[in-house]
């Protein structure tokens, strides 16, 4: 029998979340973001549930090719654009839309001269200070792109650094909207947080990511608890051993958890080599049949210890949910000092993804 850990991927939940976000987006078309191997869920796994999306947004050519070879025929957007001029052959071959954030990319497009002009997303830096043309250069860049025979449809894009805050998009949204008004170009500026909480950013296209998978863009589950979205991944395993602890006994590396009374400890087949965060504090919640208990001690490479004292019926073979349907991944992430994005995308390849619908 295989090791019992698995990540169950609920396609019904993904379809549901897509429809919920599309309803919030109104008339805007929707890029479903599937970067980082669909946030750890598996690109090939999630595509059957994304049929109502207008397009896919991702990072690299490998992901784009996988989507095309899996039968996706609608637009695909390269969120970071291309990395070398030679990449333009693949963009043309697979009919991709590319972000353009640097002048060298404009020059490469002009030199390449495709048979059919490329659709591009001009990325404007409105304060994130990662990728993008400075706001003060944006009008000149737009004019260059509009004159280029290598470029077809142009959309303006940006990325908000504080879209999970109430006033976090006001200034950058105003800056890029001014550019759109001056150039007549459409906008795509709403990520998950902006799509949910800043209706003025939705425009012609939105590009939700983490919210499609049932996790919060703010990292706080209560921020999305009223939206009706559902977790898509449930990380599950089983108890593989039970250890009785006496008062003063410890468990795990470093003996960092010491029992204060008589306790039953369950050893679960899951560890940091599976993607469960090693930094998760002792006391991080886990779920047994919808009831919460807690981890005990340090997370090991392949195992964690959990408290079974209040579960006398639990033993070897008892199922455990590390996050998912009964326990939001954002809650677990909070105990590890991180966010749900990281936990979902960090589930390692050795954990089988099991499709449920």
mmCIF file of C-alpha atoms in Angstrom:
data_model
loop_
_atom_site.group_PDB
_atom_site.id
_atom_site.type_symbol
_atom_site.label_atom_id
_atom_site.label_comp_id
_atom_site.label_asym_id
_atom_site.label_seq_id
_atom_site.Cartn_x
_atom_site.Cartn_y
_atom_site.Cartn_z
ATOM 1 C CA UNK A 1 0.000 0.000 0.000
ATOM 2 C CA UNK A 2 1.258 3.520 -0.718
ATOM 3 C CA UNK A 3 2.020 6.014 2.026
ATOM 4 C CA UNK A 4 -1.368 7.437 3.045
ATOM 5 C CA UNK A 5 -0.714 11.153 2.487
ATOM 6 C CA UNK A 6 -2.550 12.722 -0.457
ATOM 7 C CA UNK A 7 -3.835 16.067 -1.707
ATOM 8 C CA UNK A 8 -7.459 15.798 -2.792
ATOM 9 C CA UNK A 9 -8.335 18.288 -5.554
ATOM 10 C CA UNK A 10 -12.035 19.119 -5.593
ATOM 11 C CA UNK A 11 -12.982 20.226 -9.107
ATOM 12 C CA UNK A 12 -16.564 20.962 -8.124
ATOM 13 C CA UNK A 13 -15.251 23.494 -5.590
ATOM 14 C CA UNK A 14 -12.992 25.069 -8.226
ATOM 15 C CA UNK A 15 -15.880 25.448 -10.673
ATOM 16 C CA UNK A 16 -17.983 26.948 -7.899
ATOM 17 C CA UNK A 17 -15.270 29.458 -6.960
ATOM 18 C CA UNK A 18 -14.773 30.467 -10.581
ATOM 19 C CA UNK A 19 -18.481 31.214 -10.945
ATOM 20 C CA UNK A 20 -18.537 33.171 -7.670
ATOM 21 C CA UNK A 21 -15.601 35.357 -8.736
ATOM 22 C CA UNK A 22 -17.007 35.810 -12.250
ATOM 23 C CA UNK A 23 -20.272 37.029 -10.719
ATOM 24 C CA UNK A 24 -18.360 39.598 -8.654
ATOM 25 C CA UNK A 25 -16.418 40.705 -11.735
ATOM 26 C CA UNK A 26 -19.602 41.607 -13.574
ATOM 27 C CA UNK A 27 -19.007 42.252 -17.261
ATOM 28 C CA UNK A 28 -15.232 41.852 -17.016
ATOM 29 C CA UNK A 29 -13.603 38.904 -18.722
ATOM 30 C CA UNK A 30 -11.556 36.641 -16.502
ATOM 31 C CA UNK A 31 -7.992 35.372 -16.663
ATOM 32 C CA UNK A 32 -7.769 32.308 -14.403
ATOM 33 C CA UNK A 33 -4.281 32.400 -12.920
ATOM 34 C CA UNK A 34 -2.608 28.977 -12.876
ATOM 35 C CA UNK A 35 0.986 29.952 -12.116
ATOM 36 C CA UNK A 36 3.140 27.799 -9.798
ATOM 37 C CA UNK A 37 1.581 24.632 -11.229
ATOM 38 C CA UNK A 38 -1.885 26.027 -10.477
ATOM 39 C CA UNK A 39 -0.845 26.994 -6.946
ATOM 40 C CA UNK A 40 0.285 23.436 -6.304
ATOM 41 C CA UNK A 41 -2.933 21.812 -7.532
ATOM 42 C CA UNK A 42 -1.543 20.696 -10.903
ATOM 43 C CA UNK A 43 -2.222 22.461 -14.213
ATOM 44 C CA UNK A 44 -3.558 19.376 -15.961
ATOM 45 C CA UNK A 45 -5.745 18.645 -12.937
ATOM 46 C CA UNK A 46 -7.500 22.013 -12.847
ATOM 47 C CA UNK A 47 -8.061 22.716 -16.545
ATOM 48 C CA UNK A 48 -11.305 20.691 -16.770
ATOM 49 C CA UNK A 49 -12.827 22.982 -14.126
ATOM 50 C CA UNK A 50 -11.787 26.254 -15.785
ATOM 51 C CA UNK A 51 -13.785 25.952 -18.994
ATOM 52 C CA UNK A 52 -15.791 29.109 -18.343
ATOM 53 C CA UNK A 53 -12.689 31.295 -17.937
ATOM 54 C CA UNK A 54 -11.869 33.614 -20.834
ATOM 55 C CA UNK A 55 -8.162 32.834 -20.619
ATOM 56 C CA UNK A 56 -5.330 31.473 -18.510
ATOM 57 C CA UNK A 57 -2.551 33.521 -16.930
ATOM 58 C CA UNK A 58 0.751 31.933 -15.926
ATOM 59 C CA UNK A 59 4.485 32.538 -15.790
ATOM 60 C CA UNK A 60 6.600 30.379 -18.031
ATOM 61 C CA UNK A 61 6.586 28.604 -21.351
ATOM 62 C CA UNK A 62 6.540 25.143 -19.857
ATOM 63 C CA UNK A 63 3.226 25.911 -18.170
ATOM 64 C CA UNK A 64 1.846 27.448 -21.361
ATOM 65 C CA UNK A 65 2.850 24.460 -23.468
ATOM 66 C CA UNK A 66 1.306 22.082 -20.935
ATOM 67 C CA UNK A 67 -1.953 24.005 -21.095
ATOM 68 C CA UNK A 68 -1.975 24.039 -24.908
ATOM 69 C CA UNK A 69 -1.105 20.350 -25.142
ATOM 70 C CA UNK A 70 -3.898 19.601 -22.680
ATOM 71 C CA UNK A 71 -6.341 21.081 -25.169
ATOM 72 C CA UNK A 72 -6.689 24.705 -24.033
ATOM 73 C CA UNK A 73 -7.420 26.826 -27.136
ATOM 74 C CA UNK A 74 -8.343 30.182 -25.589
ATOM 75 C CA UNK A 75 -5.887 32.986 -24.784
ATOM 76 C CA UNK A 76 -2.902 32.407 -22.510
ATOM 77 C CA UNK A 77 -1.135 35.346 -20.879
ATOM 78 C CA UNK A 78 2.541 35.247 -19.857
ATOM 79 C CA UNK A 79 2.476 37.381 -16.709
ATOM 80 C CA UNK A 80 6.234 38.022 -16.632
ATOM 81 C CA UNK A 81 6.559 38.259 -20.375
ATOM 82 C CA UNK A 82 9.420 36.638 -22.249
ATOM 83 C CA UNK A 83 12.974 36.341 -20.989
ATOM 84 C CA UNK A 84 15.067 36.167 -24.182
ATOM 85 C CA UNK A 85 14.423 37.309 -27.777
ATOM 86 C CA UNK A 86 14.502 33.674 -28.908
ATOM 87 C CA UNK A 87 11.382 33.064 -26.804
ATOM 88 C CA UNK A 88 9.320 34.942 -29.374
ATOM 89 C CA UNK A 89 9.349 31.879 -31.628
ATOM 90 C CA UNK A 90 7.480 29.959 -28.924
ATOM 91 C CA UNK A 91 5.089 32.838 -28.320
ATOM 92 C CA UNK A 92 4.212 32.831 -32.008
ATOM 93 C CA UNK A 93 4.027 29.044 -32.263
ATOM 94 C CA UNK A 94 1.709 28.637 -29.275
ATOM 95 C CA UNK A 95 -0.252 31.857 -29.895
ATOM 96 C CA UNK A 96 0.453 33.442 -26.540
ATOM 97 C CA UNK A 97 -0.195 36.915 -25.188
ATOM 98 C CA UNK A 98 2.867 38.375 -23.527
ATOM 99 C CA UNK A 99 3.424 40.997 -20.894
ATOM 100 C CA UNK A 100 5.990 43.637 -21.871
ATOM 101 C CA UNK A 101 7.704 45.447 -19.021
ATOM 102 C CA UNK A 102 11.062 46.578 -20.462
ATOM 103 C CA UNK A 103 12.244 48.473 -23.526
ATOM 104 C CA UNK A 104 14.505 45.614 -24.589
ATOM 105 C CA UNK A 105 11.344 43.548 -25.040
ATOM 106 C CA UNK A 106 9.839 46.222 -27.270
ATOM 107 C CA UNK A 107 13.027 46.252 -29.332
ATOM 108 C CA UNK A 108 13.021 42.450 -29.570
ATOM 109 C CA UNK A 109 9.428 42.464 -30.804
ATOM 110 C CA UNK A 110 10.220 45.069 -33.422
ATOM 111 C CA UNK A 111 13.198 43.055 -34.663
ATOM 112 C CA UNK A 112 11.312 39.765 -34.749
ATOM 113 C CA UNK A 113 8.377 40.920 -36.901
ATOM 114 C CA UNK A 114 5.862 38.049 -36.460
ATOM 115 C CA UNK A 115 3.527 36.953 -39.253
ATOM 116 C CA UNK A 116 0.597 38.127 -37.132
ATOM 117 C CA UNK A 117 1.156 40.997 -34.668
ATOM 118 C CA UNK A 118 1.419 39.899 -31.047
ATOM 119 C CA UNK A 119 -1.205 40.926 -28.490
ATOM 120 C CA UNK A 120 0.678 42.442 -25.566
ATOM 121 C CA UNK A 121 0.024 43.639 -22.031
ATOM 122 C CA UNK A 122 2.119 46.704 -21.267
ATOM 123 C CA UNK A 123 3.022 46.552 -17.596
ATOM 124 C CA UNK A 124 3.146 49.870 -15.749
ATOM 125 C CA UNK A 125 4.912 50.163 -12.410
ATOM 126 C CA UNK A 126 2.455 51.959 -10.128
ATOM 127 C CA UNK A 127 4.329 51.358 -6.882
ATOM 128 C CA UNK A 128 5.054 47.639 -6.537
ATOM 129 C CA UNK A 129 8.557 48.326 -7.919
ATOM 130 C CA UNK A 130 9.137 44.868 -9.320
ATOM 131 C CA UNK A 131 8.377 44.879 -13.046
ATOM 132 C CA UNK A 132 6.997 47.577 -15.274
ATOM 133 C CA UNK A 133 7.634 50.883 -17.012
ATOM 134 C CA UNK A 134 7.722 53.942 -14.738
ATOM 135 C CA UNK A 135 4.499 55.937 -14.770
ATOM 136 C CA UNK A 136 6.321 59.011 -16.074
ATOM 137 C CA UNK A 137 7.485 57.049 -19.137
ATOM 138 C CA UNK A 138 4.213 55.250 -19.781
ATOM 139 C CA UNK A 139 2.770 57.593 -22.413
ATOM 140 C CA UNK A 140 5.944 57.418 -24.499
ATOM 141 C CA UNK A 141 6.035 53.632 -24.203
ATOM 142 C CA UNK A 142 2.395 53.368 -25.215
ATOM 143 C CA UNK A 143 3.059 55.479 -28.288
ATOM 144 C CA UNK A 144 6.015 53.256 -29.252
ATOM 145 C CA UNK A 145 3.893 50.143 -28.879
ATOM 146 C CA UNK A 146 0.977 51.627 -30.821
ATOM 147 C CA UNK A 147 3.291 52.458 -33.730
ATOM 148 C CA UNK A 148 4.923 49.041 -33.803
ATOM 149 C CA UNK A 149 3.991 46.733 -36.677
ATOM 150 C CA UNK A 150 4.901 43.753 -34.496
ATOM 151 C CA UNK A 151 2.287 44.565 -31.856
ATOM 152 C CA UNK A 152 -1.442 44.099 -32.248
ATOM 153 C CA UNK A 153 -3.951 44.557 -29.437
ATOM 154 C CA UNK A 154 -2.527 46.412 -26.435
ATOM 155 C CA UNK A 155 -3.820 46.272 -22.864
ATOM 156 C CA UNK A 156 -2.420 48.167 -19.903
ATOM 157 C CA UNK A 157 -1.690 46.132 -16.791
ATOM 158 C CA UNK A 158 -0.306 46.793 -13.346
ATOM 159 C CA UNK A 159 -0.085 45.053 -9.991
ATOM 160 C CA UNK A 160 -1.182 46.527 -6.669
ATOM 161 C CA UNK A 161 1.024 46.076 -3.616
ATOM 162 C CA UNK A 162 -1.751 46.826 -1.102
ATOM 163 C CA UNK A 163 -4.987 45.670 -2.686
ATOM 164 C CA UNK A 164 -5.985 43.883 0.526
ATOM 165 C CA UNK A 165 -6.238 47.274 2.271
ATOM 166 C CA UNK A 166 -9.284 49.560 2.127
ATOM 167 C CA UNK A 167 -7.461 52.492 0.535
ATOM 168 C CA UNK A 168 -4.630 50.474 -0.930
ATOM 169 C CA UNK A 169 -5.399 51.003 -4.632
ATOM 170 C CA UNK A 170 -6.515 54.621 -4.786
ATOM 171 C CA UNK A 171 -3.292 56.270 -5.950
ATOM 172 C CA UNK A 172 -1.978 53.557 -8.284
ATOM 173 C CA UNK A 173 -5.435 53.062 -9.817
ATOM 174 C CA UNK A 174 -5.730 56.773 -10.524
ATOM 175 C CA UNK A 175 -2.264 56.850 -12.090
ATOM 176 C CA UNK A 176 -2.849 54.032 -14.546
ATOM 177 C CA UNK A 177 -6.397 55.172 -15.329
ATOM 178 C CA UNK A 178 -4.987 58.521 -16.395
ATOM 179 C CA UNK A 179 -2.688 56.694 -18.813
ATOM 180 C CA UNK A 180 -5.622 54.668 -20.131
ATOM 181 C CA UNK A 181 -7.654 57.824 -20.659
ATOM 182 C CA UNK A 182 -4.785 59.506 -22.531
ATOM 183 C CA UNK A 183 -4.093 56.526 -24.794
ATOM 184 C CA UNK A 184 -7.532 54.950 -25.175
ATOM 185 C CA UNK A 185 -6.113 51.562 -24.103
ATOM 186 C CA UNK A 186 -8.076 49.021 -22.044
ATOM 187 C CA UNK A 187 -7.051 48.008 -18.527
ATOM 188 C CA UNK A 188 -6.347 44.764 -16.687
ATOM 189 C CA UNK A 189 -5.304 45.647 -13.153
ATOM 190 C CA UNK A 190 -7.400 43.569 -10.726
ATOM 191 C CA UNK A 191 -5.813 40.595 -8.995
ATOM 192 C CA UNK A 192 -7.744 38.480 -6.465
ATOM 193 C CA UNK A 193 -7.836 41.120 -3.740
ATOM 194 C CA UNK A 194 -8.755 43.971 -6.069
ATOM 195 C CA UNK A 195 -11.428 41.893 -7.779
ATOM 196 C CA UNK A 196 -13.019 41.134 -4.418
ATOM 197 C CA UNK A 197 -12.744 44.459 -2.648
ATOM 198 C CA UNK A 198 -12.193 47.258 -5.185
ATOM 199 C CA UNK A 199 -14.928 47.251 -7.821
ATOM 200 C CA UNK A 200 -13.415 50.264 -9.614
ATOM 201 C CA UNK A 201 -10.449 48.122 -10.691
ATOM 202 C CA UNK A 202 -12.377 45.400 -12.531
ATOM 203 C CA UNK A 203 -12.544 47.079 -15.956
ATOM 204 C CA UNK A 204 -12.373 44.845 -19.053
ATOM 205 C CA UNK A 205 -10.370 41.975 -17.578
ATOM 206 C CA UNK A 206 -9.636 40.646 -14.092
ATOM 207 C CA UNK A 207 -7.007 38.078 -13.183
ATOM 208 C CA UNK A 208 -7.903 36.242 -9.961
ATOM 209 C CA UNK A 209 -5.504 33.657 -8.619
ATOM 210 C CA UNK A 210 -5.508 32.447 -5.017
ATOM 211 C CA UNK A 211 -9.210 33.097 -4.470
ATOM 212 C CA UNK A 212 -10.079 30.543 -7.163
ATOM 213 C CA UNK A 213 -8.487 27.895 -4.953
ATOM 214 C CA UNK A 214 -10.454 28.907 -1.863
ATOM 215 C CA UNK A 215 -7.732 30.758 0.055
ATOM 216 C CA UNK A 216 -7.645 34.400 1.078
ATOM 217 C CA UNK A 217 -5.549 36.988 -0.784
ATOM 218 C CA UNK A 218 -5.043 38.762 2.543
ATOM 219 C CA UNK A 219 -3.889 35.585 4.263
ATOM 220 C CA UNK A 220 -6.807 35.844 6.720
ATOM 221 C CA UNK A 221 -9.657 33.391 6.205
ATOM 222 C CA UNK A 222 -12.223 35.624 7.939
ATOM 223 C CA UNK A 223 -11.761 38.143 5.128
ATOM 224 C CA UNK A 224 -13.356 35.712 2.649
ATOM 225 C CA UNK A 225 -15.616 33.708 4.968
ATOM 226 C CA UNK A 226 -18.729 35.479 3.681
ATOM 227 C CA UNK A 227 -17.940 35.040 -0.026
ATOM 228 C CA UNK A 228 -19.042 31.441 -0.302
ATOM 229 C CA UNK A 229 -15.816 30.172 -1.853
ATOM 230 C CA UNK A 230 -14.692 26.643 -1.036
ATOM 231 C CA UNK A 231 -11.262 25.065 -0.497
ATOM 232 C CA UNK A 232 -10.093 23.156 -3.560
ATOM 233 C CA UNK A 233 -7.192 21.258 -1.969
ATOM 234 C CA UNK A 234 -7.552 19.088 1.122
ATOM 235 C CA UNK A 235 -4.246 17.727 2.396
ATOM 236 C CA UNK A 236 -4.998 14.439 4.126
ATOM 237 C CA UNK A 237 -3.135 11.598 5.772
ATOM 238 C CA UNK A 238 -3.545 8.983 8.505
ATOM 239 C CA UNK A 239 -2.312 8.110 11.949
ATOM 240 C CA UNK A 240 0.426 5.472 11.564
ATOM 241 C CA UNK A 241 1.369 5.012 15.241
ATOM 242 C CA UNK A 242 0.130 5.925 18.726
ATOM 243 C CA UNK A 243 2.372 6.791 21.674
ATOM 244 C CA UNK A 244 1.299 7.224 25.321
ATOM 245 C CA UNK A 245 2.995 10.116 27.130
ATOM 246 C CA UNK A 246 3.405 10.444 30.867
ATOM 247 C CA UNK A 247 3.758 13.794 32.610
ATOM 248 C CA UNK A 248 7.196 15.169 31.835
ATOM 249 C CA UNK A 249 7.664 13.054 28.678
ATOM 250 C CA UNK A 250 8.599 14.835 25.471
ATOM 251 C CA UNK A 251 7.930 14.181 21.811
ATOM 252 C CA UNK A 252 9.861 15.001 18.646
ATOM 253 C CA UNK A 253 13.215 16.565 17.833
ATOM 254 C CA UNK A 254 14.623 18.748 20.569
ATOM 255 C CA UNK A 255 11.959 17.581 23.027
ATOM 256 C CA UNK A 256 10.236 20.911 22.532
ATOM 257 C CA UNK A 257 6.853 19.624 23.660
ATOM 258 C CA UNK A 258 6.627 18.245 27.192
ATOM 259 C CA UNK A 259 3.436 16.594 28.400
ATOM 260 C CA UNK A 260 1.840 18.056 31.536
ATOM 261 C CA UNK A 261 -0.384 15.034 32.081
ATOM 262 C CA UNK A 262 -1.270 11.644 30.667
ATOM 263 C CA UNK A 263 -1.615 12.078 26.885
ATOM 264 C CA UNK A 264 -2.111 10.009 23.751
ATOM 265 C CA UNK A 265 -0.025 11.128 20.813
ATOM 266 C CA UNK A 266 -0.762 10.148 17.207
ATOM 267 C CA UNK A 267 2.032 10.048 14.645
ATOM 268 C CA UNK A 268 0.826 11.207 11.222
ATOM 269 C CA UNK A 269 2.472 10.452 7.872
ATOM 270 C CA UNK A 270 3.150 14.050 6.845
ATOM 271 C CA UNK A 271 6.186 16.267 7.226
ATOM 272 C CA UNK A 272 8.115 19.117 5.725
ATOM 273 C CA UNK A 273 9.316 16.950 2.840
ATOM 274 C CA UNK A 274 5.644 16.769 1.853
ATOM 275 C CA UNK A 275 5.265 20.545 2.073
ATOM 276 C CA UNK A 276 3.857 20.846 5.577
ATOM 277 C CA UNK A 277 5.642 23.865 7.091
ATOM 278 C CA UNK A 278 8.449 22.969 9.463
ATOM 279 C CA UNK A 279 8.033 26.355 11.149
ATOM 280 C CA UNK A 280 4.445 25.517 12.177
ATOM 281 C CA UNK A 281 4.313 25.986 15.915
ATOM 282 C CA UNK A 282 3.401 23.225 18.319
ATOM 283 C CA UNK A 283 -0.348 23.657 18.758
ATOM 284 C CA UNK A 284 -1.129 24.177 15.066
ATOM 285 C CA UNK A 285 -4.653 22.842 14.446
ATOM 286 C CA UNK A 286 -5.447 19.691 12.510
ATOM 287 C CA UNK A 287 -8.835 18.111 11.898
ATOM 288 C CA UNK A 288 -10.123 14.629 12.721
ATOM 289 C CA UNK A 289 -13.599 14.011 11.318
ATOM 290 C CA UNK A 290 -14.351 17.722 11.464
ATOM 291 C CA UNK A 291 -13.158 18.143 15.050
ATOM 292 C CA UNK A 292 -9.989 20.075 15.784
ATOM 293 C CA UNK A 293 -6.974 18.905 17.690
ATOM 294 C CA UNK A 294 -3.384 20.180 17.662
ATOM 295 C CA UNK A 295 0.130 19.270 16.657
ATOM 296 C CA UNK A 296 2.653 18.478 19.354
ATOM 297 C CA UNK A 297 6.328 19.303 19.071
ATOM 298 C CA UNK A 298 8.528 19.921 16.060
ATOM 299 C CA UNK A 299 7.508 18.981 12.515
ATOM 300 C CA UNK A 300 9.831 16.270 11.175
ATOM 301 C CA UNK A 301 10.754 15.568 7.567
ATOM 302 C CA UNK A 302 8.180 12.792 7.220
ATOM 303 C CA UNK A 303 6.005 12.882 10.349
ATOM 304 C CA UNK A 304 4.138 15.128 12.745
ATOM 305 C CA UNK A 305 2.740 14.355 16.164
ATOM 306 C CA UNK A 306 -0.820 15.292 17.122
ATOM 307 C CA UNK A 307 -2.789 15.156 20.349
ATOM 308 C CA UNK A 308 -5.285 12.262 20.465
ATOM 309 C CA UNK A 309 -6.091 12.550 24.172
ATOM 310 C CA UNK A 310 -9.627 13.746 23.489
ATOM 311 C CA UNK A 311 -10.092 11.142 20.731
ATOM 312 C CA UNK A 312 -10.072 7.758 22.495
ATOM 313 C CA UNK A 313 -11.603 6.108 19.426
ATOM 314 C CA UNK A 314 -8.748 7.284 17.185
ATOM 315 C CA UNK A 315 -5.916 4.934 16.378
ATOM 316 C CA UNK A 316 -3.803 3.580 13.566
ATOM 317 C CA UNK A 317 -5.554 4.308 10.278
ATOM 318 C CA UNK A 318 -7.597 7.246 11.561
ATOM 319 C CA UNK A 319 -7.855 9.925 8.903
ATOM 320 C CA UNK A 320 -6.408 13.385 9.514
ATOM 321 C CA UNK A 321 -6.956 16.587 7.529
ATOM 322 C CA UNK A 322 -3.977 18.932 7.667
ATOM 323 C CA UNK A 323 -5.938 21.642 5.850
ATOM 324 C CA UNK A 324 -8.908 21.756 3.516
ATOM 325 C CA UNK A 325 -12.641 21.273 3.868
ATOM 326 C CA UNK A 326 -12.758 21.495 7.672
ATOM 327 C CA UNK A 327 -9.664 23.598 8.322
ATOM 328 C CA UNK A 328 -8.750 26.626 6.174
ATOM 329 C CA UNK A 329 -5.218 26.595 4.823
ATOM 330 C CA UNK A 330 -4.949 30.244 5.889
ATOM 331 C CA UNK A 331 -5.445 29.198 9.510
ATOM 332 C CA UNK A 332 -2.611 26.687 9.325
ATOM 333 C CA UNK A 333 -0.437 29.237 7.536
ATOM 334 C CA UNK A 334 -1.035 31.745 10.319
ATOM 335 C CA UNK A 335 0.392 29.301 12.860
ATOM 336 C CA UNK A 336 3.448 28.932 10.620
ATOM 337 C CA UNK A 337 4.000 32.654 10.169
ATOM 338 C CA UNK A 338 3.234 32.561 6.455
ATOM 339 C CA UNK A 339 0.283 32.665 4.031
ATOM 340 C CA UNK A 340 -1.892 30.100 2.322
ATOM 341 C CA UNK A 341 -0.266 30.824 -1.053
ATOM 342 C CA UNK A 342 2.998 29.336 0.187
ATOM 343 C CA UNK A 343 1.496 26.210 1.723
ATOM 344 C CA UNK A 344 -0.556 25.303 -1.344
ATOM 345 C CA UNK A 345 2.245 25.883 -3.834
ATOM 346 C CA UNK A 346 4.820 24.157 -1.608
ATOM 347 C CA UNK A 347 3.112 20.743 -1.517
ATOM 348 C CA UNK A 348 5.838 18.553 -2.971
ATOM 349 C CA UNK A 349 5.650 16.207 -5.961
ATOM 350 C CA UNK A 350 5.849 13.125 -3.758
ATOM 351 C CA UNK A 351 2.329 13.872 -2.505
ATOM 352 C CA UNK A 352 -0.136 12.379 -4.994
ATOM 353 C CA UNK A 353 -2.902 14.677 -6.213
ATOM 354 C CA UNK A 354 -6.221 12.836 -6.225
ATOM 355 C CA UNK A 355 -9.080 14.333 -8.257
ATOM 356 C CA UNK A 356 -12.487 14.377 -6.556
ATOM 357 C CA UNK A 357 -15.636 15.900 -8.024
#
